[in-house]
């Protein structure tokens, strides 16, 4: 937008081409788009793209087509509710690309009501300031500044429709039945001034009324008119991409961005998960080591515990019981004396037991020797 303003490219070329079915609107639109490097607003293409991306829009269109089919309307297969078409095209024309580079409207809007809904500035708009074109507010579609009305007879239109290659024919649109239905609808709008879209633009713009014959120079005439009135500058460095190509490119960029964000999120989740697993494994390992250390300490302490339970705990327990029973003035001294006497008595008892065991061993040995001698005599 800033680049366009600084280089004096305003006003941008914004064209609306009106005419009966088969008048040559699409042909002229392509010529002007190619010359001025601007996009054609292909209503069918934009609406199909919106339907593929938005389920709510798709549901509305399908419901309307089902109702039209039930009513046996000839355009039931291709019809789109006016409010849906206006809303989608309005959002498209409000984007920076169309606002700052211009556009060609190929036959849409088809009614005065649609034109008014599409280009009338809302009174509750937050920003009432005019844009650089002096047309509408900054967040509204810009009103076309070149209005073209193509005049051809029904016979000429039919001839042009019949010349369309078979592979280019769209059922219920430019086939014989679709052409007839669209022509009847066009004639009704032409007869009713309140419904004709040209009446909306007539208030603020000059309408170029041109006859589009087989070999006429209408494209050149329109180009001369635009060049003289607006003096547009062509600073483009390459061919202008189509709306479909632009949408596809932007969708691919968005898809790549979303994929990168999803990959980054997944990677972050994997890092967190791996960290949690590592911490859990470390905790289990520490717990296992602690249990092993406790078991090792217990194994090492078993002989000592047995020794204390056999030789130390019994006399101390008995001494403490005596302290509780006698309750001497100096319990510590009493306990010490008791343990000393206990140790002396236990030592004497141990010595006596050793001597007794030795005596018994000597007697047993002597008895064994005597038995051996006695057996020897008997044998002799």
JSON list of N, CA, C and O in Angstrom, two decimals, residues 307-328:
[
{"chain": "A", "resi": 307, "resn": "UNK", "atom": "N", "xyz": [26.20, -61.14, 68.36]},
{"chain": "A", "resi": 307, "resn": "UNK", "atom": "CA", "xyz": [27.18, -61.10, 69.46]},
{"chain": "A", "resi": 307, "resn": "UNK", "atom": "C", "xyz": [26.65, -60.27, 70.64]},
{"chain": "A", "resi": 307, "resn": "UNK", "atom": "O", "xyz": [26.72, -60.68, 71.80]},
{"chain": "A", "resi": 308, "resn": "UNK", "atom": "N", "xyz": [26.11, -59.10, 70.31]},
{"chain": "A", "resi": 308, "resn": "UNK", "atom": "CA", "xyz": [25.57, -58.23, 71.36]},
{"chain": "A", "resi": 308, "resn": "UNK", "atom": "C", "xyz": [24.36, -58.86, 72.06]},
{"chain": "A", "resi": 308, "resn": "UNK", "atom": "O", "xyz": [24.23, -58.78, 73.29]},
{"chain": "A", "resi": 309, "resn": "UNK", "atom": "N", "xyz": [23.50, -59.49, 71.26]},
{"chain": "A", "resi": 309, "resn": "UNK", "atom": "CA", "xyz": [22.32, -60.13, 71.84]},
{"chain": "A", "resi": 309, "resn": "UNK", "atom": "C", "xyz": [22.70, -61.30, 72.76]},
{"chain": "A", "resi": 309, "resn": "UNK", "atom": "O", "xyz": [22.02, -61.57, 73.75]},
{"chain": "A", "resi": 310, "resn": "UNK", "atom": "N", "xyz": [23.80, -61.96, 72.47]},
{"chain": "A", "resi": 310, "resn": "UNK", "atom": "CA", "xyz": [24.20, -63.12, 73.27]},
{"chain": "A", "resi": 310, "resn": "UNK", "atom": "C", "xyz": [25.01, -62.74, 74.50]},
{"chain": "A", "resi": 310, "resn": "UNK", "atom": "O", "xyz": [24.81, -63.28, 75.60]},
{"chain": "A", "resi": 311, "resn": "UNK", "atom": "N", "xyz": [25.93, -61.76, 74.36]},
{"chain": "A", "resi": 311, "resn": "UNK", "atom": "CA", "xyz": [26.90, -61.51, 75.44]},
{"chain": "A", "resi": 311, "resn": "UNK", "atom": "C", "xyz": [26.69, -60.19, 76.19]},
{"chain": "A", "resi": 311, "resn": "UNK", "atom": "O", "xyz": [27.20, -60.05, 77.30]},
{"chain": "A", "resi": 312, "resn": "UNK", "atom": "N", "xyz": [26.03, -59.21, 75.60]},
{"chain": "A", "resi": 312, "resn": "UNK", "atom": "CA", "xyz": [25.94, -57.89, 76.23]},
{"chain": "A", "resi": 312, "resn": "UNK", "atom": "C", "xyz": [24.53, -57.56, 76.71]},
{"chain": "A", "resi": 312, "resn": "UNK", "atom": "O", "xyz": [24.34, -57.09, 77.84]},
{"chain": "A", "resi": 313, "resn": "UNK", "atom": "N", "xyz": [23.56, -57.80, 75.86]},
{"chain": "A", "resi": 313, "resn": "UNK", "atom": "CA", "xyz": [22.18, -57.40, 76.19]},
{"chain": "A", "resi": 313, "resn": "UNK", "atom": "C", "xyz": [21.65, -58.11, 77.45]},
{"chain": "A", "resi": 313, "resn": "UNK", "atom": "O", "xyz": [21.04, -57.47, 78.32]},
{"chain": "A", "resi": 314, "resn": "UNK", "atom": "N", "xyz": [21.88, -59.46, 77.59]},
{"chain": "A", "resi": 314, "resn": "UNK", "atom": "CA", "xyz": [21.32, -60.15, 78.78]},
{"chain": "A", "resi": 314, "resn": "UNK", "atom": "C", "xyz": [21.79, -59.57, 80.13]},
{"chain": "A", "resi": 314, "resn": "UNK", "atom": "O", "xyz": [20.95, -59.27, 80.98]},
{"chain": "A", "resi": 315, "resn": "UNK", "atom": "N", "xyz": [23.15, -59.39, 80.35]},
{"chain": "A", "resi": 315, "resn": "UNK", "atom": "CA", "xyz": [23.56, -58.84, 81.66]},
{"chain": "A", "resi": 315, "resn": "UNK", "atom": "C", "xyz": [23.07, -57.40, 81.90]},
{"chain": "A", "resi": 315, "resn": "UNK", "atom": "O", "xyz": [22.70, -57.04, 83.01]},
{"chain": "A", "resi": 316, "resn": "UNK", "atom": "N", "xyz": [23.08, -56.60, 80.84]},
{"chain": "A", "resi": 316, "resn": "UNK", "atom": "CA", "xyz": [22.61, -55.22, 81.01]},
{"chain": "A", "resi": 316, "resn": "UNK", "atom": "C", "xyz": [21.12, -55.20, 81.34]},
{"chain": "A", "resi": 316, "resn": "UNK", "atom": "O", "xyz": [20.68, -54.45, 82.21]},
{"chain": "A", "resi": 317, "resn": "UNK", "atom": "N", "xyz": [20.35, -56.07, 80.69]},
{"chain": "A", "resi": 317, "resn": "UNK", "atom": "CA", "xyz": [18.91, -56.15, 80.97]},
{"chain": "A", "resi": 317, "resn": "UNK", "atom": "C", "xyz": [18.65, -56.57, 82.42]},
{"chain": "A", "resi": 317, "resn": "UNK", "atom": "O", "xyz": [17.82, -55.98, 83.12]},
{"chain": "A", "resi": 318, "resn": "UNK", "atom": "N", "xyz": [19.41, -57.61, 82.83]},
{"chain": "A", "resi": 318, "resn": "UNK", "atom": "CA", "xyz": [19.26, -58.07, 84.22]},
{"chain": "A", "resi": 318, "resn": "UNK", "atom": "C", "xyz": [19.67, -56.99, 85.21]},
{"chain": "A", "resi": 318, "resn": "UNK", "atom": "O", "xyz": [19.03, -56.77, 86.24]},
{"chain": "A", "resi": 319, "resn": "UNK", "atom": "N", "xyz": [20.76, -56.25, 84.89]},
{"chain": "A", "resi": 319, "resn": "UNK", "atom": "CA", "xyz": [21.23, -55.18, 85.76]},
{"chain": "A", "resi": 319, "resn": "UNK", "atom": "C", "xyz": [20.19, -54.07, 85.86]},
{"chain": "A", "resi": 319, "resn": "UNK", "atom": "O", "xyz": [19.94, -53.53, 86.95]},
{"chain": "A", "resi": 320, "resn": "UNK", "atom": "N", "xyz": [19.60, -53.71, 84.75]},
{"chain": "A", "resi": 320, "resn": "UNK", "atom": "CA", "xyz": [18.57, -52.66, 84.75]},
{"chain": "A", "resi": 320, "resn": "UNK", "atom": "C", "xyz": [17.35, -53.09, 85.56]},
{"chain": "A", "resi": 320, "resn": "UNK", "atom": "O", "xyz": [16.73, -52.28, 86.27]},
{"chain": "A", "resi": 321, "resn": "UNK", "atom": "N", "xyz": [17.02, -54.37, 85.47]},
{"chain": "A", "resi": 321, "resn": "UNK", "atom": "CA", "xyz": [15.89, -54.89, 86.27]},
{"chain": "A", "resi": 321, "resn": "UNK", "atom": "C", "xyz": [16.19, -54.78, 87.76]},
{"chain": "A", "resi": 321, "resn": "UNK", "atom": "O", "xyz": [15.32, -54.43, 88.57]},
{"chain": "A", "resi": 322, "resn": "UNK", "atom": "N", "xyz": [17.47, -55.08, 88.14]},
{"chain": "A", "resi": 322, "resn": "UNK", "atom": "CA", "xyz": [17.89, -54.96, 89.55]},
{"chain": "A", "resi": 322, "resn": "UNK", "atom": "C", "xyz": [17.85, -53.52, 90.00]},
{"chain": "A", "resi": 322, "resn": "UNK", "atom": "O", "xyz": [17.46, -53.21, 91.13]},
{"chain": "A", "resi": 323, "resn": "UNK", "atom": "N", "xyz": [18.26, -52.60, 89.10]},
{"chain": "A", "resi": 323, "resn": "UNK", "atom": "CA", "xyz": [18.22, -51.18, 89.43]},
{"chain": "A", "resi": 323, "resn": "UNK", "atom": "C", "xyz": [16.79, -50.76, 89.71]},
{"chain": "A", "resi": 323, "resn": "UNK", "atom": "O", "xyz": [16.50, -50.04, 90.69]},
{"chain": "A", "resi": 324, "resn": "UNK", "atom": "N", "xyz": [15.88, -51.20, 88.88]},
{"chain": "A", "resi": 324, "resn": "UNK", "atom": "CA", "xyz": [14.46, -50.87, 89.06]},
{"chain": "A", "resi": 324, "resn": "UNK", "atom": "C", "xyz": [13.91, -51.49, 90.36]},
{"chain": "A", "resi": 324, "resn": "UNK", "atom": "O", "xyz": [13.06, -50.90, 91.03]},
{"chain": "A", "resi": 325, "resn": "UNK", "atom": "N", "xyz": [14.41, -52.69, 90.68]},
{"chain": "A", "resi": 325, "resn": "UNK", "atom": "CA", "xyz": [13.91, -53.38, 91.87]},
{"chain": "A", "resi": 325, "resn": "UNK", "atom": "C", "xyz": [14.43, -52.77, 93.17]},
{"chain": "A", "resi": 325, "resn": "UNK", "atom": "O", "xyz": [13.68, -52.50, 94.11]},
{"chain": "A", "resi": 326, "resn": "UNK", "atom": "N", "xyz": [15.77, -52.47, 93.17]},
{"chain": "A", "resi": 326, "resn": "UNK", "atom": "CA", "xyz": [16.39, -51.95, 94.40]},
{"chain": "A", "resi": 326, "resn": "UNK", "atom": "C", "xyz": [16.24, -50.43, 94.51]},
{"chain": "A", "resi": 326, "resn": "UNK", "atom": "O", "xyz": [16.06, -49.88, 95.61]},
{"chain": "A", "resi": 327, "resn": "UNK", "atom": "N", "xyz": [16.32, -49.75, 93.37]},
{"chain": "A", "resi": 327, "resn": "UNK", "atom": "CA", "xyz": [16.25, -48.29, 93.32]},
{"chain": "A", "resi": 327, "resn": "UNK", "atom": "C", "xyz": [17.31, -47.64, 94.24]},
{"chain": "A", "resi": 327, "resn": "UNK", "atom": "O", "xyz": [16.99, -46.95, 95.22]},
{"chain": "A", "resi": 328, "resn": "UNK", "atom": "N", "xyz": [18.60, -47.92, 93.97]},
{"chain": "A", "resi": 328, "resn": "UNK", "atom": "CA", "xyz": [19.68, -47.36, 94.82]},
{"chain": "A", "resi": 328, "resn": "UNK", "atom": "C", "xyz": [19.82, -45.85, 94.61]},
{"chain": "A", "resi": 328, "resn": "UNK", "atom": "O", "xyz": [19.28, -45.29, 93.66]}
]
